[in-house]
Short mmCIF file of C-alpha atoms and ligand atoms in Angstrom, two decimals:
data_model
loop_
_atom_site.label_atom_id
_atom_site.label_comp_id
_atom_site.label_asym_id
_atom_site.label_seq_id
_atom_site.Cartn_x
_atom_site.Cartn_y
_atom_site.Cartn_z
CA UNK N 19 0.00 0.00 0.00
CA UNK N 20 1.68 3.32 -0.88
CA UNK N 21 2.18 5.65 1.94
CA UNK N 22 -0.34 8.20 2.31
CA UNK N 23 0.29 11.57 1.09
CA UNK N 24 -1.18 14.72 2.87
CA UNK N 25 -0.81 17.39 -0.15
CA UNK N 26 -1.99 16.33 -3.44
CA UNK N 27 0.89 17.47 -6.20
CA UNK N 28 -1.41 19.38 -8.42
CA UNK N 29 -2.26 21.91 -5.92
CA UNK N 30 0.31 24.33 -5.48
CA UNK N 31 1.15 25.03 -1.56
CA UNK N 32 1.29 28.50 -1.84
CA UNK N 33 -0.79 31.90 -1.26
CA UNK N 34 -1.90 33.31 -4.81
CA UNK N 35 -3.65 36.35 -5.28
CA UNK N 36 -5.12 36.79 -8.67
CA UNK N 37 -8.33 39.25 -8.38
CA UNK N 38 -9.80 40.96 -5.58
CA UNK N 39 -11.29 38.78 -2.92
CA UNK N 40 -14.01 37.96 -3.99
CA UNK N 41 -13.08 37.75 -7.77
CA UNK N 42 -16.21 37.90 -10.26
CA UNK N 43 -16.49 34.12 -10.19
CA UNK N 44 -17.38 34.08 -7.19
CA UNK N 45 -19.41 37.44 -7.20
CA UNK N 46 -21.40 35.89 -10.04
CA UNK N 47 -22.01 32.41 -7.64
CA UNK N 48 -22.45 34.08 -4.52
CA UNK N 49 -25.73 36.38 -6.38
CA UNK N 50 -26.89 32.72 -7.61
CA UNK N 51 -26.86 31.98 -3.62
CA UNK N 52 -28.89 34.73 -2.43
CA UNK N 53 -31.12 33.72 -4.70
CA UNK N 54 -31.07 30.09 -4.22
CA UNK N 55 -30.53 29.47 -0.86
CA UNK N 56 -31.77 30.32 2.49
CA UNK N 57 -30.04 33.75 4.96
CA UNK N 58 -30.08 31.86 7.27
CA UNK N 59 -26.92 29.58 6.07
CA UNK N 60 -24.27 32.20 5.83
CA UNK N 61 -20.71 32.62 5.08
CA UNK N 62 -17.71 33.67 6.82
CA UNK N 63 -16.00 34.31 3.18
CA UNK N 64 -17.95 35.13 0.09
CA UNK N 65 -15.63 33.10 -1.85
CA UNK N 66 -16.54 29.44 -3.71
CA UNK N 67 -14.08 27.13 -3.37
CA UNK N 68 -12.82 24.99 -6.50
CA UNK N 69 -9.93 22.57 -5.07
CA UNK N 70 -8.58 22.86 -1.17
CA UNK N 71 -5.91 20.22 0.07
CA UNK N 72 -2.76 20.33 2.17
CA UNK N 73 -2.88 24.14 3.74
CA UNK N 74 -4.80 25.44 1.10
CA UNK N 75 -8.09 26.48 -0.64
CA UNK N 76 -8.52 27.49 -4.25
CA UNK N 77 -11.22 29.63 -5.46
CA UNK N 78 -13.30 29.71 -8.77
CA UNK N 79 -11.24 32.55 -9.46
CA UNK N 80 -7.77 30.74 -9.25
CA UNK N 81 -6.61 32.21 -5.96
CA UNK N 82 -4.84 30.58 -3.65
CA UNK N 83 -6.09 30.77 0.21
CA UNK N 84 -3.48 29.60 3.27
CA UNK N 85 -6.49 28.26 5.39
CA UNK N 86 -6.31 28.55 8.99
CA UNK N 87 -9.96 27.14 9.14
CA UNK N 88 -9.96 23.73 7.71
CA UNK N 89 -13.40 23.88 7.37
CA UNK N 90 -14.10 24.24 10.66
CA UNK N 91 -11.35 21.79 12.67
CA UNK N 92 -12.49 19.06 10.09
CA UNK N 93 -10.08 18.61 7.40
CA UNK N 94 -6.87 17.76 9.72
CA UNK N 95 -5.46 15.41 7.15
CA UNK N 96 -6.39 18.31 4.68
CA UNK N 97 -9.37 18.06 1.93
CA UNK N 98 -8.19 15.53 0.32
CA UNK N 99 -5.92 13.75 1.72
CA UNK N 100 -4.21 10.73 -0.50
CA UNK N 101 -5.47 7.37 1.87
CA UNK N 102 -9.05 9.48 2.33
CA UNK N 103 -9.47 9.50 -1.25
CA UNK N 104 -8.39 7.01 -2.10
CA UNK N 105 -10.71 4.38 0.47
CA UNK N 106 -13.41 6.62 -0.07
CA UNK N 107 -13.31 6.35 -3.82
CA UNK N 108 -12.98 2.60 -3.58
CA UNK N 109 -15.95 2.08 -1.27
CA UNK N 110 -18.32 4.48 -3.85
CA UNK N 111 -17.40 2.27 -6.42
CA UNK N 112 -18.24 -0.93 -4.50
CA UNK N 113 -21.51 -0.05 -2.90
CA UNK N 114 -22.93 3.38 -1.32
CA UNK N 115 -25.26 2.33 0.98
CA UNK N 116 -27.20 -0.20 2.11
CA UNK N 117 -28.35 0.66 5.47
CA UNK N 118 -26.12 -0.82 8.71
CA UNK N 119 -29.37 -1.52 10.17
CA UNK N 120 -29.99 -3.54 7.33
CA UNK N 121 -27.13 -5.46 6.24
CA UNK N 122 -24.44 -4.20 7.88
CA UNK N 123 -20.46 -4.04 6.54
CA UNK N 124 -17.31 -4.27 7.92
CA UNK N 125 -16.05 -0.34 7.48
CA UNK N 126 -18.22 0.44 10.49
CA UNK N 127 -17.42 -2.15 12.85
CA UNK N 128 -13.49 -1.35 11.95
CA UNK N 129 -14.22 2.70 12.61
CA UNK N 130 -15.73 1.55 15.89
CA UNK N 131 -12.84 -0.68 16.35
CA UNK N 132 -10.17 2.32 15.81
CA UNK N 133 -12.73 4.47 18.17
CA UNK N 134 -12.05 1.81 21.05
CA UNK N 135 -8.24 1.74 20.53
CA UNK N 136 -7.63 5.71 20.41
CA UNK N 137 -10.29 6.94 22.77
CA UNK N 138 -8.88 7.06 26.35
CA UNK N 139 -9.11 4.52 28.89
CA UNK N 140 -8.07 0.78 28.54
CA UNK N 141 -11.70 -0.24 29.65
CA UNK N 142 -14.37 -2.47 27.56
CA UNK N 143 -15.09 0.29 25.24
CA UNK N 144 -18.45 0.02 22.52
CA UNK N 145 -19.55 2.92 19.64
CA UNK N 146 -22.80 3.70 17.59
CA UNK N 147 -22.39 6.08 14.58
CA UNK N 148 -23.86 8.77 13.12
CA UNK N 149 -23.99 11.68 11.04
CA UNK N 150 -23.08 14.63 12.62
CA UNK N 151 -22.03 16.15 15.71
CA UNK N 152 -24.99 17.45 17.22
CA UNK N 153 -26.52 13.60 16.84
CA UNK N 154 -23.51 12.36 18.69
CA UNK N 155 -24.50 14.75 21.67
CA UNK N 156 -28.35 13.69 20.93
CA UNK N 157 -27.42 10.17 21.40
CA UNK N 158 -24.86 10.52 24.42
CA UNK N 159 -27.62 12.20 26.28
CA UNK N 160 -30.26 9.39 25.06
CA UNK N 161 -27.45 6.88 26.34
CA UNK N 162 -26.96 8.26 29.69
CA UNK N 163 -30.73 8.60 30.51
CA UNK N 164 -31.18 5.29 29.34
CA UNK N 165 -28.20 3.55 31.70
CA UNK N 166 -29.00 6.26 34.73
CA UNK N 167 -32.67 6.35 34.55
CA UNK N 168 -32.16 9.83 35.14
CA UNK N 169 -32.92 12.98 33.53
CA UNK N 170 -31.18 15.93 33.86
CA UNK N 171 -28.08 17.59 31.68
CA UNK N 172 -25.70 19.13 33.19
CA UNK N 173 -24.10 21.84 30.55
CA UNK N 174 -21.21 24.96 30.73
CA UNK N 175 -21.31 28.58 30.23
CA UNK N 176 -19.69 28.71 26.74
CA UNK N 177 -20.36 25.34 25.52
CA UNK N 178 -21.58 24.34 22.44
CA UNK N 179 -22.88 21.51 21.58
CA UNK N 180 -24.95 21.66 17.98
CA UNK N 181 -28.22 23.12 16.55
CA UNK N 182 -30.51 20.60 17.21
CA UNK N 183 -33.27 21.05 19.58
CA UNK N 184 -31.86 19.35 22.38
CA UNK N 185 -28.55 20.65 21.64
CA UNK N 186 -29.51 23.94 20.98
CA UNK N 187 -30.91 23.73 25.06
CA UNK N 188 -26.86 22.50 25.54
CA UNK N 189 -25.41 25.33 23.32
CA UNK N 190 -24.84 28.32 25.70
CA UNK N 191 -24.75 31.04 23.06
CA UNK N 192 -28.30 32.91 22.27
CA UNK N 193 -27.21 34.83 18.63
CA UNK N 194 -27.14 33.54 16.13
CA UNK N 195 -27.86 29.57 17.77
CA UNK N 196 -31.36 29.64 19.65
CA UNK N 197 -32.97 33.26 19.22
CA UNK N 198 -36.23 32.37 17.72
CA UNK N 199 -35.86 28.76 18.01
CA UNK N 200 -37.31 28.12 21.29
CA UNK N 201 -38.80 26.24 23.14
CA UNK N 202 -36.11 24.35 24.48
CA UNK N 203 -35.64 20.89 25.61
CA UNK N 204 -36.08 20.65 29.28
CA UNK N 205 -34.33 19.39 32.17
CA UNK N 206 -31.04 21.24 30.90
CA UNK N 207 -29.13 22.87 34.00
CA UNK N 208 -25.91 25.25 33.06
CA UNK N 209 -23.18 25.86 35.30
CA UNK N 210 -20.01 27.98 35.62
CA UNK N 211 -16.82 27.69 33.92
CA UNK N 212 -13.25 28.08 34.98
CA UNK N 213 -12.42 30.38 32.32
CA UNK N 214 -9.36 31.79 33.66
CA UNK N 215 -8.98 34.72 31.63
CA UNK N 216 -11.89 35.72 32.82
CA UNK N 217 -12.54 34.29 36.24
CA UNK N 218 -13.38 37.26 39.13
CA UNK N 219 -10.69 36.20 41.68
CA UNK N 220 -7.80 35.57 38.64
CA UNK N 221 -6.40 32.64 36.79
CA UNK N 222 -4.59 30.68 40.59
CA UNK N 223 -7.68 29.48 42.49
CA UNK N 224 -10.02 29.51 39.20
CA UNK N 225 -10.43 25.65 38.79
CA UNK N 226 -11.11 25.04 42.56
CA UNK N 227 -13.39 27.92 42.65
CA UNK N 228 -15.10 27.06 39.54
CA UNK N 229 -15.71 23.43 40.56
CA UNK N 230 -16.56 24.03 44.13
CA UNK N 231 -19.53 26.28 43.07
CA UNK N 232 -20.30 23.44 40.21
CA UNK N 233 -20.73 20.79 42.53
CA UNK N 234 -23.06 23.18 44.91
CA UNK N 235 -25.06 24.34 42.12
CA UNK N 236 -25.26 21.12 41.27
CA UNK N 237 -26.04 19.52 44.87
CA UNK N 238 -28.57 22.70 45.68
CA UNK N 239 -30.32 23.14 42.19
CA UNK N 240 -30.90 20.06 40.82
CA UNK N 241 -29.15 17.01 42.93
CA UNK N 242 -26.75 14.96 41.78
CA UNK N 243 -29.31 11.75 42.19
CA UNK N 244 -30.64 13.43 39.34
CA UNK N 245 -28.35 14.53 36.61
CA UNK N 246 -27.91 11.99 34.20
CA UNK N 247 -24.78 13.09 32.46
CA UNK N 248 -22.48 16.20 33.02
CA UNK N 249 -21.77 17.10 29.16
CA UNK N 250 -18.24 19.94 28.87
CA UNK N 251 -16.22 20.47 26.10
CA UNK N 252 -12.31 19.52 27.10
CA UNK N 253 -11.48 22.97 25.41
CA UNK N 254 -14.01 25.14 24.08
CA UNK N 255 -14.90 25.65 20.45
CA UNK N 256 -17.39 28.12 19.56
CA UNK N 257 -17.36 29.63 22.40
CA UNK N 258 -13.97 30.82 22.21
CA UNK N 259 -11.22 28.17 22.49
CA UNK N 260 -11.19 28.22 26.13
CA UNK N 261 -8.80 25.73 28.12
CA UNK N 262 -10.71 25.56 31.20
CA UNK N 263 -8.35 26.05 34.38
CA UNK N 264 -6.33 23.23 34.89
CA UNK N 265 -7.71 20.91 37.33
CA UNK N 266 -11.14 21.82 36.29
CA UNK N 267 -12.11 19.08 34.68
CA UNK N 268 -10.67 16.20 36.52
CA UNK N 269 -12.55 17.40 39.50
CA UNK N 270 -15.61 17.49 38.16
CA UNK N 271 -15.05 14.04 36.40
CA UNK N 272 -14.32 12.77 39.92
CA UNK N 273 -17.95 14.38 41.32
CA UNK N 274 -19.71 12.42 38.44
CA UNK N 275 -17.77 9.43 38.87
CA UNK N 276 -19.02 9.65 42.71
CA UNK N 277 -22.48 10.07 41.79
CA UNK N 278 -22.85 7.60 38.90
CA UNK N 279 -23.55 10.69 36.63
CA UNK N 280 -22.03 9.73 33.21
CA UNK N 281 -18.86 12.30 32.61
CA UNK N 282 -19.44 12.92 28.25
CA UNK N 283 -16.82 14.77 26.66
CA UNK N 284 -17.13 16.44 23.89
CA UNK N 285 -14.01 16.42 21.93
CA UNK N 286 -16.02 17.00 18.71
CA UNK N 287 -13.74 20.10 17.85
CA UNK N 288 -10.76 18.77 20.07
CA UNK N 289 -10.17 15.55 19.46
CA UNK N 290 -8.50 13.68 16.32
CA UNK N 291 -5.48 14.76 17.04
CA UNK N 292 -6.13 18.45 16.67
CA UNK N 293 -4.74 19.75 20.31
CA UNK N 294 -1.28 17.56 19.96
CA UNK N 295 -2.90 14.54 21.86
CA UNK N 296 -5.24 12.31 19.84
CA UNK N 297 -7.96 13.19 22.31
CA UNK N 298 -7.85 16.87 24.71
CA UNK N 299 -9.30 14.63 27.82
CA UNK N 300 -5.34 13.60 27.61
CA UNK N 301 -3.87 16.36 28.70
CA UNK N 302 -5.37 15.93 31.65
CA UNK N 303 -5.41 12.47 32.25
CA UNK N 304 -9.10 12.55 32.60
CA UNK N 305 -10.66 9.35 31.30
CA UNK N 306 -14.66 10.25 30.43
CA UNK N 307 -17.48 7.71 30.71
CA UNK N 308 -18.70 8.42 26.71
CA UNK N 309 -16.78 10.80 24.19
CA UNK N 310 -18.93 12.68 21.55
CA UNK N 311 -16.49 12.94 18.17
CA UNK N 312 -16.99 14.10 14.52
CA UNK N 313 -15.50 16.49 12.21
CA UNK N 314 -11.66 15.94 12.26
CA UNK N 315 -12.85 11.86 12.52
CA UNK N 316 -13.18 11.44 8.44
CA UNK N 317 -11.20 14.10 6.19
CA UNK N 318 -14.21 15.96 5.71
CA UNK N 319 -17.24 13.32 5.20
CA UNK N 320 -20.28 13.41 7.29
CA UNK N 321 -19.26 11.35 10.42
CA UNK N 322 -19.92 11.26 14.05
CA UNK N 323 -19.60 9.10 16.60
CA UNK N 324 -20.34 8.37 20.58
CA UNK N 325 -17.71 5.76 21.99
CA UNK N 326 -17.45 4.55 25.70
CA UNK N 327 -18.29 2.49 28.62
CA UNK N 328 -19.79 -0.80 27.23
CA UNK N 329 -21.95 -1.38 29.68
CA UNK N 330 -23.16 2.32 29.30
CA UNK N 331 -23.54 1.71 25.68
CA UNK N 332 -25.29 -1.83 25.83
CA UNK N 333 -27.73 0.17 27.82
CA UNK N 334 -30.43 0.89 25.41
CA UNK N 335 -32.48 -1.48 23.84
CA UNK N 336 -31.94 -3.28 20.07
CA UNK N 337 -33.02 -0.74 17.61
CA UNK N 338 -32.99 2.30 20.15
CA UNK N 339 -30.10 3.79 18.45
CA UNK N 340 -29.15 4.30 14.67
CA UNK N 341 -30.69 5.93 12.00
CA UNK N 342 -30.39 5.97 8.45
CA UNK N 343 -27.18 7.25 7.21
CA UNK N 344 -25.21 6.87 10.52
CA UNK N 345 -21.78 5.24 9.89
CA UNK N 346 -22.45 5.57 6.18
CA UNK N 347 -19.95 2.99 4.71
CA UNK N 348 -18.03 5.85 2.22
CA UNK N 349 -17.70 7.95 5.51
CA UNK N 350 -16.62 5.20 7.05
CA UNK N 351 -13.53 4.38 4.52
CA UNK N 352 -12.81 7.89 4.75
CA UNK N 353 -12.24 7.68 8.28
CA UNK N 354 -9.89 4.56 8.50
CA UNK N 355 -7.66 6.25 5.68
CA UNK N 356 -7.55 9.67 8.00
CA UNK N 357 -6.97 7.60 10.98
CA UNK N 358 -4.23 6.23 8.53
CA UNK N 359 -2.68 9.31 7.98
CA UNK N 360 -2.86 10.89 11.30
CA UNK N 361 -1.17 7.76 12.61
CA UNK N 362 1.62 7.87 9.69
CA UNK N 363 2.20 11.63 9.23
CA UNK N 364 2.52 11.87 13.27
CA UNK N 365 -0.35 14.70 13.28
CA UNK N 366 -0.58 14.72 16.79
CA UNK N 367 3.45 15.94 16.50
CA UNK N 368 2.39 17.97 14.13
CA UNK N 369 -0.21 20.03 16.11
CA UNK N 370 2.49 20.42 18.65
CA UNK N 371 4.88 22.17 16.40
CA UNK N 372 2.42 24.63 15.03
CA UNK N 373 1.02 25.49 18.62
CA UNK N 374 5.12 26.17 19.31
CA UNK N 375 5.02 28.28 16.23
CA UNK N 376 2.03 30.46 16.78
CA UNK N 377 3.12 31.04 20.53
CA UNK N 378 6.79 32.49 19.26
CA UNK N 379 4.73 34.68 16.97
CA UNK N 380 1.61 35.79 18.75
CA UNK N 381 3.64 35.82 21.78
CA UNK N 382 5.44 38.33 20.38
CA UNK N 383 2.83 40.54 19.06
CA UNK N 384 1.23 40.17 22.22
CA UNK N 385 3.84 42.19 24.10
CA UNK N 386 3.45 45.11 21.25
CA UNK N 387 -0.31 44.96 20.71
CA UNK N 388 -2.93 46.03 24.36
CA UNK N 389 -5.37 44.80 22.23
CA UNK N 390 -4.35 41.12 22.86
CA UNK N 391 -6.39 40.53 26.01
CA UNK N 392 -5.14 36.67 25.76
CA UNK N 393 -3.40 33.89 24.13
CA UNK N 394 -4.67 30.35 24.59
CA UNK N 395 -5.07 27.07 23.10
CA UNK N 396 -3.66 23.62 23.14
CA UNK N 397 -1.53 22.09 19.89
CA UNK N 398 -3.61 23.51 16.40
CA UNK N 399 -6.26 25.12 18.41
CA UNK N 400 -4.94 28.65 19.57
CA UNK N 401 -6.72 31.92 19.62
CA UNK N 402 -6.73 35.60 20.22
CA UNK N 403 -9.15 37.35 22.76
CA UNK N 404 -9.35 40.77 21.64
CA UNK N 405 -10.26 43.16 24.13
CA UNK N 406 -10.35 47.29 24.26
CA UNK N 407 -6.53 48.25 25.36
CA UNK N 408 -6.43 48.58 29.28
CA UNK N 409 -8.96 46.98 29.92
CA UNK N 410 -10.71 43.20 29.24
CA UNK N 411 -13.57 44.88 27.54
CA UNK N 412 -14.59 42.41 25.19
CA UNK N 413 -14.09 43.84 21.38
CA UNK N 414 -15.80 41.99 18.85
CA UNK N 415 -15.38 44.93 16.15
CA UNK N 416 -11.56 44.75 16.39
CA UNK N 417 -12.22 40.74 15.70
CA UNK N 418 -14.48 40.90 12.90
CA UNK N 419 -11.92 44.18 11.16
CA UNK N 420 -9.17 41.64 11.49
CA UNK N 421 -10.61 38.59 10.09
CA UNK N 422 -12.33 41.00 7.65
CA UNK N 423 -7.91 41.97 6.56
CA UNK N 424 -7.08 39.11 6.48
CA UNK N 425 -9.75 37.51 4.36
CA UNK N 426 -9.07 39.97 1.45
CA UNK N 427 -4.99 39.38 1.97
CA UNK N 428 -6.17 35.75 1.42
CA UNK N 429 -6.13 33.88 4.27
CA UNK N 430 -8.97 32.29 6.12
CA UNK N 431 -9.97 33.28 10.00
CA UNK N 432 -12.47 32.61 11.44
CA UNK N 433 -14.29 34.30 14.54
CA UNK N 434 -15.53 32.87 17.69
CA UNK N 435 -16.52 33.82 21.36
CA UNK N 436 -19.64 34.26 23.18
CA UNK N 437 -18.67 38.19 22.98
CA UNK N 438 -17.47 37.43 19.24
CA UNK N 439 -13.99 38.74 20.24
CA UNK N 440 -11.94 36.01 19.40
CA UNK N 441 -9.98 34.80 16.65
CA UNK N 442 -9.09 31.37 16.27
CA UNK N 443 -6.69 29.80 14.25
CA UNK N 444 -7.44 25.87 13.40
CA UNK N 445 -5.28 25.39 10.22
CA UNK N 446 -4.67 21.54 8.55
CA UNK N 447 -2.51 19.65 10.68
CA UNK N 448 -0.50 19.31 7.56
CA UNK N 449 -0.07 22.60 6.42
CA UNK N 450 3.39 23.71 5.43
CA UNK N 451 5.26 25.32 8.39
CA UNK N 452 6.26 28.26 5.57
CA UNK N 453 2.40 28.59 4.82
CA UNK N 454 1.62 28.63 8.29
CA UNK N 455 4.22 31.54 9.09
CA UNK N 456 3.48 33.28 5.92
CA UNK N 457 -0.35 33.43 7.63
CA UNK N 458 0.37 34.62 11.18
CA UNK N 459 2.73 37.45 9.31
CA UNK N 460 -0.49 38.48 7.14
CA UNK N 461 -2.45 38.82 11.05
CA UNK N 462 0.65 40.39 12.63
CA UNK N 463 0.33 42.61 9.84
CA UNK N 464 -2.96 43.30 10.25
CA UNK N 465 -2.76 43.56 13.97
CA UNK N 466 -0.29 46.18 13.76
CA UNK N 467 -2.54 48.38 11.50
CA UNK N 468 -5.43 48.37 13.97
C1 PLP Z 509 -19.34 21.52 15.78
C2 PLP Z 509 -19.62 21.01 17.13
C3 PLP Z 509 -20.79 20.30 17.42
C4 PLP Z 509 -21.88 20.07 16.39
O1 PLP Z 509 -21.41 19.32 15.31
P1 PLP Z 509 -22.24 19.36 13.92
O2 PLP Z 509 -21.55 18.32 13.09
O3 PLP Z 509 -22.13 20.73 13.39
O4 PLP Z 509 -23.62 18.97 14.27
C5 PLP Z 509 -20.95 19.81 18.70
N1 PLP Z 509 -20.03 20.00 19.65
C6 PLP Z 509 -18.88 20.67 19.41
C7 PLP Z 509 -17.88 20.83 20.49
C8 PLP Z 509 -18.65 21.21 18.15
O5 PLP Z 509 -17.53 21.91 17.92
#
């Protein structure tokens, strides 16, 4: 078998800038979308994409993006990745579908397989697959209710956790997830975080604080012989790439774990090697009862997945979990070839030399530029809080003004933050380290215009 390959040779690693951004190609498409499809599916860049692999994106005007988005933390292995196209390609042209609930094939139960082995813990470990991220969290919940006879969800200021209706109730942020979506799923109970940056007494005592007032929320509000699971993102995506205060997590994993709530982490963002450690729980050493994953899982097909205790998982009943598409078998090869490549190309390595590279720089620019109110991250998933100068203001103008320079310099930022004041940076995991310096210079740039 030929060694996977991350960058495909036709597609020039470089930055190329060719017409404005957007170019009239894309112009031209974009008017076809307002037409065509609904506001309420927007766009961070009004640019169509025509061939994206490795560190890059190329546009239907042929120019050349250094993406620092990877489609939102999914394509790790890049878009298009030798061993994911090439499994993928093979399993299209052998069968598409044909229902696992039906007659089921062997690219599932190997994903689930691979799930068991990388996932942390050396316990009896069990999956069920399915087709996106916000299922996974449907289906962790479903699982813990079902093994706890309990109810209640136990959620974090700043989490996210999809756009479903029960995971819009999980989601913390109001605009643009839940306003007008309501009502909500019930039984959903949210709780503090240790966000240190931001955490009243300062960064020291912010995980003990934090959890102490968890667990008496917790014990007071709702009681612990209720709460099914206790769902937390290891770090925080959307809502702004938060590493919760170290020590955080493990204490409130050892509360569940003394109350038989089920500990679910979400590593839908983190995990797949994207923080340096195939899963973030591992920084940590915390071992969670079920872990939610999708995105980075398949090189950019439609896969998700809940993996854990196997007694947790036997829990529900034949036929109580599944659903059409889940662990579609073309998703599925896609996901054993980017498990392939993560394992061969090191990725985890790799995350851990571009978090050392974007520290040096941003680092740097921190010291010369108040408006860095923090830097923070773990491996390939680092961010800036932007805040007024002096003060910890949040400033989700200066955010959007620098993505908005960067963008038309060609390279792709994206935004996040329940205040919108943060820019995170989530390239490939095999982007070229020249690409990747050639994009922080564009934001230092930027940075030191504002
Ligand atoms: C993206 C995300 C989800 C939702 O995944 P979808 O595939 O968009 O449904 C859930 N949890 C976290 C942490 C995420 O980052």
């Amino acid at each position: 078998m030929p060694a996977p390959q991350a960058v495909p040779a036709a597609l020039p690693q470089e930055r190329r800038l060719v017409t404005a951004i957007p170019g009239p190609k894309s112009r031209e498409l974009m008017a076809r979308k307002s037409a065509a499809v609904a506001d309420g599916v927007g766009t961070v860049m009004p640019v169509f994409a025509a061939r994206a692999g490795g560190g890059v994106i190329e546009d239907v005007d042929g120019n050349s993006l250094i993406d620092f988005g990877s489609g939102i933390a999914v394509t790790s292995v890049g878009s298009s990745a030798e061993a994911v196209v090439r499994r993928a390609a093979a399993q299209l042209a052998d069968f598409t579908h044909t229902c696992f609930m039906v007659t089921p094939y062997e690219g599932y139960v190997a994903v689930c397989e691979e799930l068991a082995r990388l996932t942390p813990g050396g316990h009896a470990k069990k999956s069920a697959l399915f087709n996106s991220g916000a299922e996974a969290v449907e289906n962790a919940v479903k699982i813990a209710r079902v093994a706890t006879g309990r109810q209640a969800v136990v959620v974090f200021d700043h989490g996210y956790h999809g756009r479903t209706n029960l995971t819009m109730a999980l989601t913390a942020k109001n605009m643009p997830y839940k306003q007008g979506f309501g009502p909500f799923a019930p039984e959903v109970y949210r709780m503090p975080l240790a966000y240190p940056y931001r955490w009243p007494t300062g960064p020291e005592r912010c995980a003990e604080e934090a959890a102490a007032q968890v667990t008496d929320l917790i014990d007071k509000q709702v009681g612990a012989g209720n709460v099914a699971a206790i769902v937390i993102e290891p770090v925080l995506g959307e809502g702004g790439f938060i590493v919760p205060a170290p020590g955080f997590l493990p204490r409130i994993a050892a509360y569940a774990r003394a109350h038989g709530i089920v500990f679910v982490a979400d590593e839908i963002q983190s995990g797949f090697c994207r923080t340096g450690r195939w899963f973030a729980c591992e920084h940590e050493g915390v071992v969670p009862d079920l872990v939610t994953t999708a995105k980075g899982i398949a090189g950019g097909l439609p896969l998700a997945a809940v993996t854990g205790r196997a007694e947790l998982m036997d829990a529900a009943h034949t036929g109580g979990l599944g659903g059409t598409y889940g662990g579609n078998p073309v998703a599925c090869a896609a996901a054993l070839g980017a498990i392939e490549t993560m394992r061969e190309l090191d990725l985890n390595a790799r995350a851990r030399r571009i978090e050392e590279v974007v520290r040096d720089r941003l680092g740097a620019l921190r010291e010369a530029c108040p408006a860095i109110g923090d830097l923070r991250g773990r491996g390939a998933m680092m961010a800036v809080e932007l805040v007024r100068p002096g003060t910890k203001e949040p400033d989700p103008r200066a955010a959007a003004a620098l993505a908005a320079s960067c963008h038309a310099q060609g390279l792709v930022v994206l935004t996040c933050g329940t205040y919108g004041n943060v820019l995170r940076f989530l390239p490939p995991l095999v982007i070229g380290e020249d690409l990747l310096r050639e994009g922080l210079d564009i934001l230092g740039g930027a940075l030191a215009r504002q």
